[in-house]
PDB file of C-alpha atoms and ligand atoms in Angstrom:
ATOM      1  CA  UNK A   1      15.451  11.392 -24.202  1.00 81.00           C
ATOM      2  CA  UNK A   2      12.785  14.010 -24.960  1.00 94.00           C
ATOM      3  CA  UNK A   3      10.184  13.194 -27.594  1.00 97.00           C
ATOM      4  CA  UNK A   4       8.584  16.629 -27.677  1.00 98.00           C
ATOM      5  CA  UNK A   5       9.426  17.336 -31.304  1.00 98.00           C
ATOM      6  CA  UNK A   6       8.122  13.966 -32.460  1.00 98.00           C
ATOM      7  CA  UNK A   7       4.835  14.567 -30.587  1.00 98.00           C
ATOM      8  CA  UNK A   8       4.551  18.074 -32.061  1.00 98.00           C
ATOM      9  CA  UNK A   9       5.040  16.788 -35.619  1.00 98.00           C
ATOM     10  CA  UNK A  10       2.623  13.923 -35.039  1.00 98.00           C
ATOM     11  CA  UNK A  11      -0.010  16.464 -34.048  1.00 98.00           C
ATOM     12  CA  UNK A  12       0.769  18.476 -37.161  1.00 98.00           C
ATOM     13  CA  UNK A  13       0.139  15.279 -39.170  1.00 98.00           C
ATOM     14  CA  UNK A  14      -3.177  14.693 -37.365  1.00 98.00           C
ATOM     15  CA  UNK A  15      -4.357  18.175 -38.347  1.00 98.00           C
ATOM     16  CA  UNK A  16      -2.963  17.995 -41.913  1.00 98.00           C
ATOM     17  CA  UNK A  17      -4.394  14.546 -42.639  1.00 98.00           C
ATOM     18  CA  UNK A  18      -7.804  15.617 -41.320  1.00 98.00           C
ATOM     19  CA  UNK A  19      -7.857  18.677 -43.593  1.00 98.00           C
ATOM     20  CA  UNK A  20      -6.441  16.683 -46.516  1.00 98.00           C
ATOM     21  CA  UNK A  21      -9.298  14.193 -46.128  1.00 98.00           C
ATOM     22  CA  UNK A  22     -11.806  17.045 -46.306  1.00 98.00           C
ATOM     23  CA  UNK A  23     -10.108  18.333 -49.489  1.00 98.00           C
ATOM     24  CA  UNK A  24     -10.426  14.874 -51.074  1.00 98.00           C
ATOM     25  CA  UNK A  25     -14.063  14.756 -50.078  1.00 98.00           C
ATOM     26  CA  UNK A  26     -14.601  18.175 -51.657  1.00 98.00           C
ATOM     27  CA  UNK A  27     -12.895  16.901 -54.842  1.00 98.00           C
ATOM     28  CA  UNK A  28     -15.077  13.785 -54.800  1.00 98.00           C
ATOM     29  CA  UNK A  29     -18.299  15.786 -54.456  1.00 98.00           C
ATOM     30  CA  UNK A  30     -17.604  18.714 -56.782  1.00 97.00           C
ATOM     31  CA  UNK A  31     -16.136  16.611 -59.589  1.00 95.00           C
ATOM     32  CA  UNK A  32     -17.475  17.107 -63.088  1.00 94.00           C
ATOM     33  CA  UNK A  33     -16.232  16.253 -66.560  1.00 91.00           C
ATOM     34  CA  UNK A  34     -14.146  13.667 -68.351  1.00 90.00           C
ATOM     35  CA  UNK A  35     -12.693  11.062 -66.065  1.00 92.00           C
ATOM     36  CA  UNK A  36     -15.494  11.311 -63.479  1.00 95.00           C
ATOM     37  CA  UNK A  37     -16.341   7.618 -63.530  1.00 97.00           C
ATOM     38  CA  UNK A  38     -12.816   6.539 -62.595  1.00 97.00           C
ATOM     39  CA  UNK A  39     -11.747   9.552 -60.512  1.00 97.00           C
ATOM     40  CA  UNK A  40     -14.838   9.657 -58.327  1.00 98.00           C
ATOM     41  CA  UNK A  41     -14.161   6.165 -56.848  1.00 98.00           C
ATOM     42  CA  UNK A  42     -10.395   6.863 -56.817  1.00 98.00           C
ATOM     43  CA  UNK A  43     -11.063   9.715 -54.341  1.00 98.00           C
ATOM     44  CA  UNK A  44     -12.754   7.183 -52.051  1.00 98.00           C
ATOM     45  CA  UNK A  45      -9.587   5.112 -52.163  1.00 98.00           C
ATOM     46  CA  UNK A  46      -7.432   8.132 -51.352  1.00 98.00           C
ATOM     47  CA  UNK A  47      -9.660   9.036 -48.386  1.00 98.00           C
ATOM     48  CA  UNK A  48      -9.424   5.485 -47.029  1.00 98.00           C
ATOM     49  CA  UNK A  49      -5.652   5.661 -47.289  1.00 98.00           C
ATOM     50  CA  UNK A  50      -5.448   9.041 -45.506  1.00 98.00           C
ATOM     51  CA  UNK A  51      -7.822   7.897 -42.770  1.00 98.00           C
ATOM     52  CA  UNK A  52      -5.742   4.804 -42.112  1.00 98.00           C
ATOM     53  CA  UNK A  53      -2.562   6.888 -41.708  1.00 98.00           C
ATOM     54  CA  UNK A  54      -4.435   9.452 -39.589  1.00 98.00           C
ATOM     55  CA  UNK A  55      -5.615   6.751 -37.171  1.00 98.00           C
ATOM     56  CA  UNK A  56      -2.191   5.091 -37.107  1.00 98.00           C
ATOM     57  CA  UNK A  57      -0.306   8.335 -36.299  1.00 98.00           C
ATOM     58  CA  UNK A  58      -2.894   9.570 -33.778  1.00 98.00           C
ATOM     59  CA  UNK A  59      -2.729   6.328 -31.845  1.00 98.00           C
ATOM     60  CA  UNK A  60       1.062   6.336 -32.001  1.00 98.00           C
ATOM     61  CA  UNK A  61       0.980   9.833 -30.512  1.00 98.00           C
ATOM     62  CA  UNK A  62      -1.145   8.594 -27.624  1.00 98.00           C
ATOM     63  CA  UNK A  63       1.130   5.579 -27.187  1.00 98.00           C
ATOM     64  CA  UNK A  64       4.177   7.796 -26.690  1.00 98.00           C
ATOM     65  CA  UNK A  65       2.410  10.020 -24.185  1.00 98.00           C
ATOM     66  CA  UNK A  66       0.885  12.716 -26.373  1.00 98.00           C
ATOM     67  CA  UNK A  67      -2.626  14.030 -26.926  1.00 98.00           C
ATOM     68  CA  UNK A  68      -3.911  14.353 -30.517  1.00 98.00           C
ATOM     69  CA  UNK A  69      -5.866  17.381 -31.576  1.00 98.00           C
ATOM     70  CA  UNK A  70      -9.424  16.234 -32.183  1.00 98.00           C
ATOM     71  CA  UNK A  71     -11.728  19.105 -33.097  1.00 98.00           C
ATOM     72  CA  UNK A  72     -12.461  20.670 -36.480  1.00 98.00           C
ATOM     73  CA  UNK A  73     -11.347  24.016 -35.082  1.00 98.00           C
ATOM     74  CA  UNK A  74      -7.956  22.648 -34.004  1.00 98.00           C
ATOM     75  CA  UNK A  75      -7.471  20.892 -37.361  1.00 98.00           C
ATOM     76  CA  UNK A  76      -8.209  24.108 -39.209  1.00 97.00           C
ATOM     77  CA  UNK A  77      -5.981  26.279 -37.034  1.00 98.00           C
ATOM     78  CA  UNK A  78      -3.040  23.939 -36.992  1.00 98.00           C
ATOM     79  CA  UNK A  79      -3.049  22.577 -40.555  1.00 98.00           C
ATOM     80  CA  UNK A  80      -0.937  24.254 -43.196  1.00 98.00           C
ATOM     81  CA  UNK A  81      -3.203  22.958 -45.957  1.00 98.00           C
ATOM     82  CA  UNK A  82      -5.377  25.747 -47.337  1.00 94.00           C
ATOM     83  CA  UNK A  83      -8.919  24.447 -47.801  1.00 96.00           C
ATOM     84  CA  UNK A  84     -11.404  26.901 -49.287  1.00 96.00           C
ATOM     85  CA  UNK A  85     -15.053  26.714 -50.335  1.00 97.00           C
ATOM     86  CA  UNK A  86     -15.376  25.752 -53.998  1.00 97.00           C
ATOM     87  CA  UNK A  87     -17.916  25.987 -56.816  1.00 95.00           C
ATOM     88  CA  UNK A  88     -18.788  24.052 -59.950  1.00 96.00           C
ATOM     89  CA  UNK A  89     -16.492  25.986 -62.269  1.00 94.00           C
ATOM     90  CA  UNK A  90     -13.152  24.468 -61.263  1.00 95.00           C
ATOM     91  CA  UNK A  91     -11.732  22.119 -63.905  1.00 95.00           C
ATOM     92  CA  UNK A  92     -10.870  18.503 -63.188  1.00 95.00           C
ATOM     93  CA  UNK A  93      -7.236  19.307 -63.960  1.00 95.00           C
ATOM     94  CA  UNK A  94      -7.148  22.152 -61.411  1.00 96.00           C
ATOM     95  CA  UNK A  95      -8.780  19.991 -58.757  1.00 96.00           C
ATOM     96  CA  UNK A  96      -6.311  17.192 -59.316  1.00 97.00           C
ATOM     97  CA  UNK A  97      -3.397  19.668 -59.279  1.00 97.00           C
ATOM     98  CA  UNK A  98      -4.559  20.849 -55.858  1.00 97.00           C
ATOM     99  CA  UNK A  99      -4.763  17.247 -54.660  1.00 98.00           C
ATOM    100  CA  UNK A 100      -1.244  16.613 -56.034  1.00 98.00           C
ATOM    101  CA  UNK A 101       0.156  19.713 -54.285  1.00 98.00           C
ATOM    102  CA  UNK A 102      -1.412  18.544 -51.027  1.00 98.00           C
ATOM    103  CA  UNK A 103       0.211  15.130 -51.336  1.00 98.00           C
ATOM    104  CA  UNK A 104       3.574  16.777 -52.077  1.00 98.00           C
ATOM    105  CA  UNK A 105       3.156  18.788 -48.878  1.00 98.00           C
ATOM    106  CA  UNK A 106       2.289  15.618 -46.938  1.00 98.00           C
ATOM    107  CA  UNK A 107       5.472  13.952 -48.257  1.00 98.00           C
ATOM    108  CA  UNK A 108       7.530  16.836 -46.858  1.00 98.00           C
ATOM    109  CA  UNK A 109       5.612  16.845 -43.589  1.00 98.00           C
ATOM    110  CA  UNK A 110       6.174  13.072 -43.182  1.00 98.00           C
ATOM    111  CA  UNK A 111       9.880  13.559 -43.840  1.00 98.00           C
ATOM    112  CA  UNK A 112       9.913  15.975 -40.892  1.00 98.00           C
ATOM    113  CA  UNK A 113       8.352  13.150 -38.875  1.00 98.00           C
ATOM    114  CA  UNK A 114      11.046  10.734 -40.011  1.00 98.00           C
ATOM    115  CA  UNK A 115      13.776  13.197 -39.067  1.00 98.00           C
ATOM    116  CA  UNK A 116      12.307  14.118 -35.650  1.00 98.00           C
ATOM    117  CA  UNK A 117      11.610  10.521 -34.693  1.00 98.00           C
ATOM    118  CA  UNK A 118      15.093   9.519 -35.791  1.00 98.00           C
ATOM    119  CA  UNK A 119      16.745  12.327 -33.789  1.00 98.00           C
ATOM    120  CA  UNK A 120      14.696  11.457 -30.727  1.00 98.00           C
ATOM    121  CA  UNK A 121      15.411   7.728 -31.008  1.00 98.00           C
ATOM    122  CA  UNK A 122      11.858   6.600 -31.791  1.00 98.00           C
ATOM    123  CA  UNK A 123      12.336   3.893 -34.430  1.00 98.00           C
ATOM    124  CA  UNK A 124       8.678   2.858 -34.386  1.00 98.00           C
ATOM    125  CA  UNK A 125       7.348   6.327 -35.230  1.00 98.00           C
ATOM    126  CA  UNK A 126      10.119   6.664 -37.803  1.00 98.00           C
ATOM    127  CA  UNK A 127       8.930   3.401 -39.383  1.00 98.00           C
ATOM    128  CA  UNK A 128       5.301   4.531 -39.458  1.00 98.00           C
ATOM    129  CA  UNK A 129       6.289   7.786 -41.145  1.00 98.00           C
ATOM    130  CA  UNK A 130       8.549   5.923 -43.610  1.00 98.00           C
ATOM    131  CA  UNK A 131       5.673   3.664 -44.664  1.00 98.00           C
ATOM    132  CA  UNK A 132       3.274   6.620 -44.858  1.00 98.00           C
ATOM    133  CA  UNK A 133       5.743   8.600 -46.968  1.00 98.00           C
ATOM    134  CA  UNK A 134       6.157   5.637 -49.360  1.00 98.00           C
ATOM    135  CA  UNK A 135       2.372   5.475 -49.864  1.00 98.00           C
ATOM    136  CA  UNK A 136       2.118   9.225 -50.419  1.00 98.00           C
ATOM    137  CA  UNK A 137       4.991   9.167 -52.918  1.00 98.00           C
ATOM    138  CA  UNK A 138       3.257   6.404 -54.860  1.00 98.00           C
ATOM    139  CA  UNK A 139       0.095   8.508 -55.023  1.00 98.00           C
ATOM    140  CA  UNK A 140       2.200  11.508 -56.192  1.00 98.00           C
ATOM    141  CA  UNK A 141       3.560   9.354 -59.046  1.00 98.00           C
ATOM    142  CA  UNK A 142       0.033   8.280 -60.045  1.00 97.00           C
ATOM    143  CA  UNK A 143      -1.438  11.826 -59.935  1.00 97.00           C
ATOM    144  CA  UNK A 144       1.587  13.130 -61.870  1.00 97.00           C
ATOM    145  CA  UNK A 145       0.990  10.432 -64.531  1.00 96.00           C
ATOM    146  CA  UNK A 146      -2.721  11.270 -64.696  1.00 95.00           C
ATOM    147  CA  UNK A 147      -1.908  14.988 -65.162  1.00 95.00           C
ATOM    148  CA  UNK A 148       0.889  14.479 -67.731  1.00 95.00           C
ATOM    149  CA  UNK A 149       0.223  15.539 -71.305  1.00 84.00           C
ATOM    150  CA  UNK A 150       1.989  12.478 -72.640  1.00 73.00           C
TER     151      UNK A 150
HETATM  152 FE1  FE2 B 201     -19.144   9.153 -52.234  1.00 70.17          FE
END
């Protein structure tokens, strides 16, 4: 059975997770205002989580015969996450909303991984994506709660 689609989606994840990590780093560095003391270290936690999934999925891709993209240029070209230079005038709320939107995108992208791996009979990759999606959904819940008015 072919696993081309699974390999393609894994590489999409490698690029997206790399760019998502850069976005979290940007949020961590450019943060100002109420909530800084708890949100600044929280971004470190998010980066650790994304890096763990990135490494897991990259190595799974190699295990099933693929080759992960590995340069900043490839990450930027392949990723669908829009990462732009920022300045000091973006509010905490807008920064967190951008982080939330990125996690929602990752949840959809991981669902594509679940579907492709399932169709191509790769239960291990399907399991990795299922776990990764669960983690991302939990973060979505937490960011949604942080951004809620009440
Ligand atoms: Fe730091």
